[in-house]
PDB file of C-alpha atoms in Angstrom:
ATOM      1  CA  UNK A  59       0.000   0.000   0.000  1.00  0.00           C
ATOM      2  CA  UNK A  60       2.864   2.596   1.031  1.00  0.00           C
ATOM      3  CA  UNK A  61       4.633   1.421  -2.447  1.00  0.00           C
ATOM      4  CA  UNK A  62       1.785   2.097  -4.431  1.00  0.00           C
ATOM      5  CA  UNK A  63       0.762   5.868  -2.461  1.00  0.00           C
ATOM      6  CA  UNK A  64       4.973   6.779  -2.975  1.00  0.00           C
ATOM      7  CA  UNK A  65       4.372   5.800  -6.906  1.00  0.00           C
ATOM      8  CA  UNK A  66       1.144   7.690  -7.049  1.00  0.00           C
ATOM      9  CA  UNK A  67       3.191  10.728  -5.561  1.00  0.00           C
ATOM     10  CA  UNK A  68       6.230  10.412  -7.420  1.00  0.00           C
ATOM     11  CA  UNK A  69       3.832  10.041 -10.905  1.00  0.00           C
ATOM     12  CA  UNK A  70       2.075  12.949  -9.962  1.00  0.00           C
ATOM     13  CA  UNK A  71       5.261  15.515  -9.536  1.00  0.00           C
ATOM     14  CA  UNK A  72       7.171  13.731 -12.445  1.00  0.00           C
ATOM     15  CA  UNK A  73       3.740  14.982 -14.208  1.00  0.00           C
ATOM     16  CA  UNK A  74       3.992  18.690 -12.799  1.00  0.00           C
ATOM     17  CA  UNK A  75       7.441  18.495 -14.369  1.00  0.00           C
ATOM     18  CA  UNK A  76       6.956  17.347 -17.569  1.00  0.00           C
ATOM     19  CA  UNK A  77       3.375  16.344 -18.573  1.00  0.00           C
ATOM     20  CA  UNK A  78       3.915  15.704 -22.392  1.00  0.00           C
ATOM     21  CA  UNK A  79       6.293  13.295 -21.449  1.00  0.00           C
ATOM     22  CA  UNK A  80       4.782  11.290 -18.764  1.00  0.00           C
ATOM     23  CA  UNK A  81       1.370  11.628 -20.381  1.00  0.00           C
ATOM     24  CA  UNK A  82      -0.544  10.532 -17.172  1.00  0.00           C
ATOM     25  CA  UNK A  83      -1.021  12.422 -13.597  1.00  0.00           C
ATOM     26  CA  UNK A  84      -0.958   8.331 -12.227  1.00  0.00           C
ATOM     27  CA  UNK A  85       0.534   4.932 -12.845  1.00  0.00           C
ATOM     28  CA  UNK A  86      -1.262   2.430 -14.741  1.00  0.00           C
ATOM     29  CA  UNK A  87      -3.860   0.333 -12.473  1.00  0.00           C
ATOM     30  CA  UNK A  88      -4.689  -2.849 -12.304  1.00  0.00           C
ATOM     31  CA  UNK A  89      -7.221  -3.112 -14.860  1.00  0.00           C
ATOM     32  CA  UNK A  90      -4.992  -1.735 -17.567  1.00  0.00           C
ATOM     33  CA  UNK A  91      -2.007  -3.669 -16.803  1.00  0.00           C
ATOM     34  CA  UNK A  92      -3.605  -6.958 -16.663  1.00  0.00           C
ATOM     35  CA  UNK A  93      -5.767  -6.184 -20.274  1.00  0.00           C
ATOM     36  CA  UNK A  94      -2.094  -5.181 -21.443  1.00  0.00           C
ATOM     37  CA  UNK A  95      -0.699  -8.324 -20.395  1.00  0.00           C
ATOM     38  CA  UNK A  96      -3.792 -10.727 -20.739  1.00  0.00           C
ATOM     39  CA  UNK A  97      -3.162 -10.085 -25.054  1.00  0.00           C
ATOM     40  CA  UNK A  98      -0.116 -11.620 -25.026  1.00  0.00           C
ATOM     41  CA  UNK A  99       0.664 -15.362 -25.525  1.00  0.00           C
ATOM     42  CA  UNK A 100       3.809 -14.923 -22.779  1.00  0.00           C
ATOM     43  CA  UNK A 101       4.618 -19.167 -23.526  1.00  0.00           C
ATOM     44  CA  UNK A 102       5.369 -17.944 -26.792  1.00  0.00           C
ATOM     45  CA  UNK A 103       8.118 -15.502 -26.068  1.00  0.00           C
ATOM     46  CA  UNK A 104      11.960 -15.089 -26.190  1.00  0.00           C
ATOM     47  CA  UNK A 105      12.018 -11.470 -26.123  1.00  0.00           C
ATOM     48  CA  UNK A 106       9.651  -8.356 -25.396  1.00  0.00           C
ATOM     49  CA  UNK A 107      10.663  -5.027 -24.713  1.00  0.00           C
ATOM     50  CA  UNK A 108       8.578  -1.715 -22.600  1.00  0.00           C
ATOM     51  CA  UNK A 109       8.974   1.530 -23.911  1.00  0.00           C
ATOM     52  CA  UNK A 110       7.914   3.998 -21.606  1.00  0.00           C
ATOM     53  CA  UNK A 111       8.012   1.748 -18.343  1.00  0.00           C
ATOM     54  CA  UNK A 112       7.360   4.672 -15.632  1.00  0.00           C
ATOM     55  CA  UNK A 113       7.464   3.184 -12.115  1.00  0.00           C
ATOM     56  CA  UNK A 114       6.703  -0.741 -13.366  1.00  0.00           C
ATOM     57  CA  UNK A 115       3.149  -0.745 -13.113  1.00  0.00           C
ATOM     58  CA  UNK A 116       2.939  -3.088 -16.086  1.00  0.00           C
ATOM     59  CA  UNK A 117       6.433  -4.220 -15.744  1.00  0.00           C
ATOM     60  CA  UNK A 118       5.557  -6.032 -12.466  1.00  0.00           C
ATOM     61  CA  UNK A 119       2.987  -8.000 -14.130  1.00  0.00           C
ATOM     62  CA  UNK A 120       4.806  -8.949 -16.830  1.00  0.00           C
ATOM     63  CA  UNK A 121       7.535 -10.591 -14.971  1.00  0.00           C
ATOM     64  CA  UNK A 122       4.978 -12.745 -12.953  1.00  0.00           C
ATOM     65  CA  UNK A 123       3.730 -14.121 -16.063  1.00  0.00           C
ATOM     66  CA  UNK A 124       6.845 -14.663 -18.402  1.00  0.00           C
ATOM     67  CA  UNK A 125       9.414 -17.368 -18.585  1.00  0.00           C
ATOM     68  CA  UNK A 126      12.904 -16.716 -16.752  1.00  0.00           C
ATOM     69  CA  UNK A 127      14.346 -17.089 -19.853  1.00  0.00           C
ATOM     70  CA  UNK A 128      12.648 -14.419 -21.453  1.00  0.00           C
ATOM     71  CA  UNK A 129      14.741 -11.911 -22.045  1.00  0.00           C
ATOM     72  CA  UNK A 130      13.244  -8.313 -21.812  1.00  0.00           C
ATOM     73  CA  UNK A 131      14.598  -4.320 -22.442  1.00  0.00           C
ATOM     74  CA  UNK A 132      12.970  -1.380 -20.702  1.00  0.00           C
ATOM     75  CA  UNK A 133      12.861   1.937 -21.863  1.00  0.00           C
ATOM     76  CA  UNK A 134      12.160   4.854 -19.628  1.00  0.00           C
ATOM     77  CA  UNK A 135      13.474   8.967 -20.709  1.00  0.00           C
ATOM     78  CA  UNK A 136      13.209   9.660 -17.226  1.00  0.00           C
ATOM     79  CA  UNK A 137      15.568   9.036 -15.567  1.00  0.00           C
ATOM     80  CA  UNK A 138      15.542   8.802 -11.848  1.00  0.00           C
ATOM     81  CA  UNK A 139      12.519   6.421 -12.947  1.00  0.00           C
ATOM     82  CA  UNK A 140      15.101   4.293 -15.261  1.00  0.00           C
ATOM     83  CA  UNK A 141      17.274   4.254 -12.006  1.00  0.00           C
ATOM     84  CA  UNK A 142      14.253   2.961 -10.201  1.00  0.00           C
ATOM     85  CA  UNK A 143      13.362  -0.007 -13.124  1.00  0.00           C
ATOM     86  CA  UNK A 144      16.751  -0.843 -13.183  1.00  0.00           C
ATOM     87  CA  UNK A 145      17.166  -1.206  -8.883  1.00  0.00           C
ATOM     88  CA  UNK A 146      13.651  -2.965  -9.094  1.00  0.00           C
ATOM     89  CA  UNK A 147      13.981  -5.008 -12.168  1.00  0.00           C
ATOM     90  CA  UNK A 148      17.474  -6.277 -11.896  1.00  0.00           C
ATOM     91  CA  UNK A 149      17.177  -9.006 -14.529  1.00  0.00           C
ATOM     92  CA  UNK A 150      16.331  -6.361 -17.103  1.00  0.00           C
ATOM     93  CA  UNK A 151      18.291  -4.441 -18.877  1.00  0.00           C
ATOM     94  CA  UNK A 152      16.988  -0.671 -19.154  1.00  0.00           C
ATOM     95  CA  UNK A 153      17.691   2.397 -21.748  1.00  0.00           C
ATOM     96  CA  UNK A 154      16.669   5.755 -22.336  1.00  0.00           C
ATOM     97  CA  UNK A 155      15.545   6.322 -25.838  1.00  0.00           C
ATOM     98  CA  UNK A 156      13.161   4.394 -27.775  1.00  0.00           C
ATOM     99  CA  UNK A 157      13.989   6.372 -30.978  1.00  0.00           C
ATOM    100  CA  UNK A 158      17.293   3.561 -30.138  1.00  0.00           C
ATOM    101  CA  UNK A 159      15.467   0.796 -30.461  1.00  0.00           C
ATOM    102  CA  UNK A 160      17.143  -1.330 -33.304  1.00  0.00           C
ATOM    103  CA  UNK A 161      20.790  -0.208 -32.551  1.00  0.00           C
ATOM    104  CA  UNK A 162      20.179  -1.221 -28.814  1.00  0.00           C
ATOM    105  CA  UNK A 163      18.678  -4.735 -29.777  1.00  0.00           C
ATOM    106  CA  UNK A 164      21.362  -5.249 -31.982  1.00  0.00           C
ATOM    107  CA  UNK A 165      23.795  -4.506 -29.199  1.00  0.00           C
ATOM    108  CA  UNK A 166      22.154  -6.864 -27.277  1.00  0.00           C
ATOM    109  CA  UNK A 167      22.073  -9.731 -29.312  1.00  0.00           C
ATOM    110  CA  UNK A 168      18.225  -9.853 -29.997  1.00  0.00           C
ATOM    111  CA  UNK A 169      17.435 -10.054 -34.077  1.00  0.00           C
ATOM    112  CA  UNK A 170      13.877  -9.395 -33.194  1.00  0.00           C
ATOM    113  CA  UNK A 171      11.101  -9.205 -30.687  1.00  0.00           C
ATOM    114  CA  UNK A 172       8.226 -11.207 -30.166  1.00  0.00           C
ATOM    115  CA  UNK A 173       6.045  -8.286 -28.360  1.00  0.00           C
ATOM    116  CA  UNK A 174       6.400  -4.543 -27.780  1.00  0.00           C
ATOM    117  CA  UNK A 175       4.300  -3.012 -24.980  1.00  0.00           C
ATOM    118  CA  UNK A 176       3.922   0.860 -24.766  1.00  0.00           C
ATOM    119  CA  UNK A 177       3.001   3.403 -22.201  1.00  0.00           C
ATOM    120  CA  UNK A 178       4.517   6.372 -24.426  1.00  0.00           C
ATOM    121  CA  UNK A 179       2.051   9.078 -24.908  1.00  0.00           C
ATOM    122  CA  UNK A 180       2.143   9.254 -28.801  1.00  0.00           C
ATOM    123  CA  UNK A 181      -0.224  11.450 -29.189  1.00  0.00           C
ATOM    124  CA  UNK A 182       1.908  14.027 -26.930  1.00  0.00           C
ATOM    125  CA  UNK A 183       4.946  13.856 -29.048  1.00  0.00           C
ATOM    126  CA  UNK A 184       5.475  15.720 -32.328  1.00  0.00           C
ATOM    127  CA  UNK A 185       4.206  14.215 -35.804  1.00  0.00           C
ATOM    128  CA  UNK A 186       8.243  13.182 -36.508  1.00  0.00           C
ATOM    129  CA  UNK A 187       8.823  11.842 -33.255  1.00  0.00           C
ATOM    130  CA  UNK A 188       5.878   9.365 -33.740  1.00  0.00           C
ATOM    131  CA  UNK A 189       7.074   8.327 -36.954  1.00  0.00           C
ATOM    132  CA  UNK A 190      10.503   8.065 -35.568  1.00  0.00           C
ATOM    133  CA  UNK A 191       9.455   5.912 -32.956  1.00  0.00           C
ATOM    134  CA  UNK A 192       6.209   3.510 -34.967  1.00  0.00           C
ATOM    135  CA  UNK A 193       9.482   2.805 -37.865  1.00  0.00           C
ATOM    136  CA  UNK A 194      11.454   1.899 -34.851  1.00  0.00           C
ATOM    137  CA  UNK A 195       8.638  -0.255 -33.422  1.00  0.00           C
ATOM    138  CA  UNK A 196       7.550  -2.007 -36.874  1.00  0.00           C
ATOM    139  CA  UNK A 197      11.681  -2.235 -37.830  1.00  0.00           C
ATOM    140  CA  UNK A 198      11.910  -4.213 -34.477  1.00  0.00           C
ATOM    141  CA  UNK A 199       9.111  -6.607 -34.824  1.00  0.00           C
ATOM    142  CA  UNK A 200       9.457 -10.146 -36.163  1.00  0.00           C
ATOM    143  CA  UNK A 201       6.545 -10.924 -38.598  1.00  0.00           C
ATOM    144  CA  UNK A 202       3.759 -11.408 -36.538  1.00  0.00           C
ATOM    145  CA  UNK A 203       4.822  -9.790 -33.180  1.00  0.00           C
ATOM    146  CA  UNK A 204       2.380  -7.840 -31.032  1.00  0.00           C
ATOM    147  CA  UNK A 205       2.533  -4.470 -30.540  1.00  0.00           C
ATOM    148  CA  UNK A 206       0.301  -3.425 -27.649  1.00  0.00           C
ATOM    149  CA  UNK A 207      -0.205  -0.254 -26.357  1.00  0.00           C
ATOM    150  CA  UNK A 208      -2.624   2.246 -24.351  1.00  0.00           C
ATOM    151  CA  UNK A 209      -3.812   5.322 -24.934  1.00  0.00           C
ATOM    152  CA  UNK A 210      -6.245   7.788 -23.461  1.00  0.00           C
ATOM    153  CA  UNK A 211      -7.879   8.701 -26.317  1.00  0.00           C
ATOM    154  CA  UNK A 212      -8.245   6.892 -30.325  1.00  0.00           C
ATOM    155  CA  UNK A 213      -6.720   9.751 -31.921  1.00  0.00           C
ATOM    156  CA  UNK A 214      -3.605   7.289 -32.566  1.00  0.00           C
ATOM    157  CA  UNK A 215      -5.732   4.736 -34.092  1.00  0.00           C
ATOM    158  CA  UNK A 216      -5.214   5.905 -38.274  1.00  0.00           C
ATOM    159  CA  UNK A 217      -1.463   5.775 -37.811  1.00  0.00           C
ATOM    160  CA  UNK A 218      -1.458   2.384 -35.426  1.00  0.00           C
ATOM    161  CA  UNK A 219      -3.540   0.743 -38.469  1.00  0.00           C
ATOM    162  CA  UNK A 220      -0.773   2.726 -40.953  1.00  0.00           C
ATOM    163  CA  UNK A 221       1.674  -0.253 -40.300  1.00  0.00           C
ATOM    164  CA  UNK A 222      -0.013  -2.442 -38.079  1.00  0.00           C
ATOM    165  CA  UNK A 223      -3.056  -4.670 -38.225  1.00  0.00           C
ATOM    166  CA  UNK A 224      -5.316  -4.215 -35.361  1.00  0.00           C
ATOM    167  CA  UNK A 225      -7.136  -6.835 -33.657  1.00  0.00           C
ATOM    168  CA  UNK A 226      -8.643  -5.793 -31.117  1.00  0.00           C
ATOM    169  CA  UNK A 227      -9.294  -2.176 -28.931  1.00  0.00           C
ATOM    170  CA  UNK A 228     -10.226  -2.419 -25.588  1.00  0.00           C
ATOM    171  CA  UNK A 229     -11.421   0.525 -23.736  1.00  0.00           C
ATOM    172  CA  UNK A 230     -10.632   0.469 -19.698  1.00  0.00           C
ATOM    173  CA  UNK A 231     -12.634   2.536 -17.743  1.00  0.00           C
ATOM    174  CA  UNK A 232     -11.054   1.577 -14.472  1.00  0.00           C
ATOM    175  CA  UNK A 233      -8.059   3.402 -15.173  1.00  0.00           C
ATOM    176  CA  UNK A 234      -7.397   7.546 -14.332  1.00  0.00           C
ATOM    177  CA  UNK A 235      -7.795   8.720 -17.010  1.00  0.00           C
ATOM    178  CA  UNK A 236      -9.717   5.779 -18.709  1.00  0.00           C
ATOM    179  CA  UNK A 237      -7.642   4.713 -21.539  1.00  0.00           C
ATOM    180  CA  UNK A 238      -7.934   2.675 -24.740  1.00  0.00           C
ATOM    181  CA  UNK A 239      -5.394  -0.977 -25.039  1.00  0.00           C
ATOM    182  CA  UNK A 240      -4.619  -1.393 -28.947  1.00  0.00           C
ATOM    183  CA  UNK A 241      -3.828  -4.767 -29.589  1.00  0.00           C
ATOM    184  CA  UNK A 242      -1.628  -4.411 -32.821  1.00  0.00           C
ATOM    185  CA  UNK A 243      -0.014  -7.160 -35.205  1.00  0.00           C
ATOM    186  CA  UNK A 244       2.836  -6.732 -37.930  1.00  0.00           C
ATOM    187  CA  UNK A 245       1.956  -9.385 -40.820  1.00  0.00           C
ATOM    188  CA  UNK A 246       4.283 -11.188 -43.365  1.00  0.00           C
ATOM    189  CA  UNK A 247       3.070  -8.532 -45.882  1.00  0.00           C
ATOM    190  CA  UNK A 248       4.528  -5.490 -43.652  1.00  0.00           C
ATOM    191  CA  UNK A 249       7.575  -7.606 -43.038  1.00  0.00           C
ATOM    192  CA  UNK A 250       7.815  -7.661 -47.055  1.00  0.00           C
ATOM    193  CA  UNK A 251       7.378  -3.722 -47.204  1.00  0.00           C
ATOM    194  CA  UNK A 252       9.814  -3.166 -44.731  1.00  0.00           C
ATOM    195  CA  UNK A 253      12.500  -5.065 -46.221  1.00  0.00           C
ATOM    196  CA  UNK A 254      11.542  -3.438 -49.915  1.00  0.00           C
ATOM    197  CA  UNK A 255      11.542   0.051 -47.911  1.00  0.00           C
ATOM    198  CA  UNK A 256      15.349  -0.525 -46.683  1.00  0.00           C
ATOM    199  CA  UNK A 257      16.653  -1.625 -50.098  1.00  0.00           C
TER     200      UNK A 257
END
């Protein structure tokens, strides 16, 4: 309970501070990290990365549910919150920028991810930082990896559908603010594209 009102706190004046950027005024609750991580087939994967990890709301639900062997990267800009993940999550590995994403997987031996889950605000950031970051996403993706990510609004839903196939949106109204869980997929055909785009 104490964890959880410090978190609430600390979310709250990292907020104040910089609101674009943390996009919420309050960690992720229950209800939105368990629809996050009830979409993924966890049996099924080597490798899964966070962007946008905050305090480990999601994180800490994710690590209940994978294999040991999974092998998983957080991202966090913050960073006395990237100091936190990395103190709390000490199996992890943990990096600032998701714009990095393919040179950091390469340097850590991963060819490609099975699943992506994102807190970033998207809709916050500037029309060439989302691009930056959805070519990183896609780029990282093995054909058919999940990309799964909430929102508080569908305002990200043309340019999600841009490069990814959705499946399914869930709306969460337990959550402050209530927020929307795209379930995104990256088929063989995108895979195609993607190669065709980099030749």
């Amino acid at each position: 309970m104490m964890r959880s009102i410090e978190e609430k706190l600390l979310f709250l004046y990292k907020f104040a501070r910089a609101p674009k950027q943390t996009g919420s005024v309050t960690p992720s609750s229950v209800f939105l990290a368990e629809k996050m991580i009830g979409a993924v087939p966890w049996h099924e994967v080597e490798y899964a990365a966070e962007l946008g990890a905050g305090t480990g709301a999601i994180t800490r639900f994710m690590k209940k549910r994978i294999d040991s062997s999974t092998k998983v990267v957080l991202f966090e800009k913050d960073r006395f919150l990237r100091e936190q993940l990395a103190s709390k999550f000490q199996d992890y590995t943990c990096y600032e920028d998701a714009c990095n994403l393919q040179s950091i997987l390469q340097k850590e031996g991963i060819a490609q991810l099975d699943c992506i889950l994102s807190g970033l605000p998207f809709f916050n950031f500037p029309q060439s930082l989302r691009k930056q970051l959805m070519n990183q996403i896609a780029g990282s993706l093995k054909p058919g990896g999940l990309f799964i990510a909430f929102q508080y609004s569908q305002q990200m839903r043309k340019q999600f559908s841009s490069q990814f196939e959705i499946e399914h949106i869930h709306f969460v109204p337990f959550n402050f603010p209530p927020a929307f869980v795209y379930v995104c997929r990256k088929s063989q055909e995108q895979f195609v594209e993607a190669c065709n785009y980099e030749l």
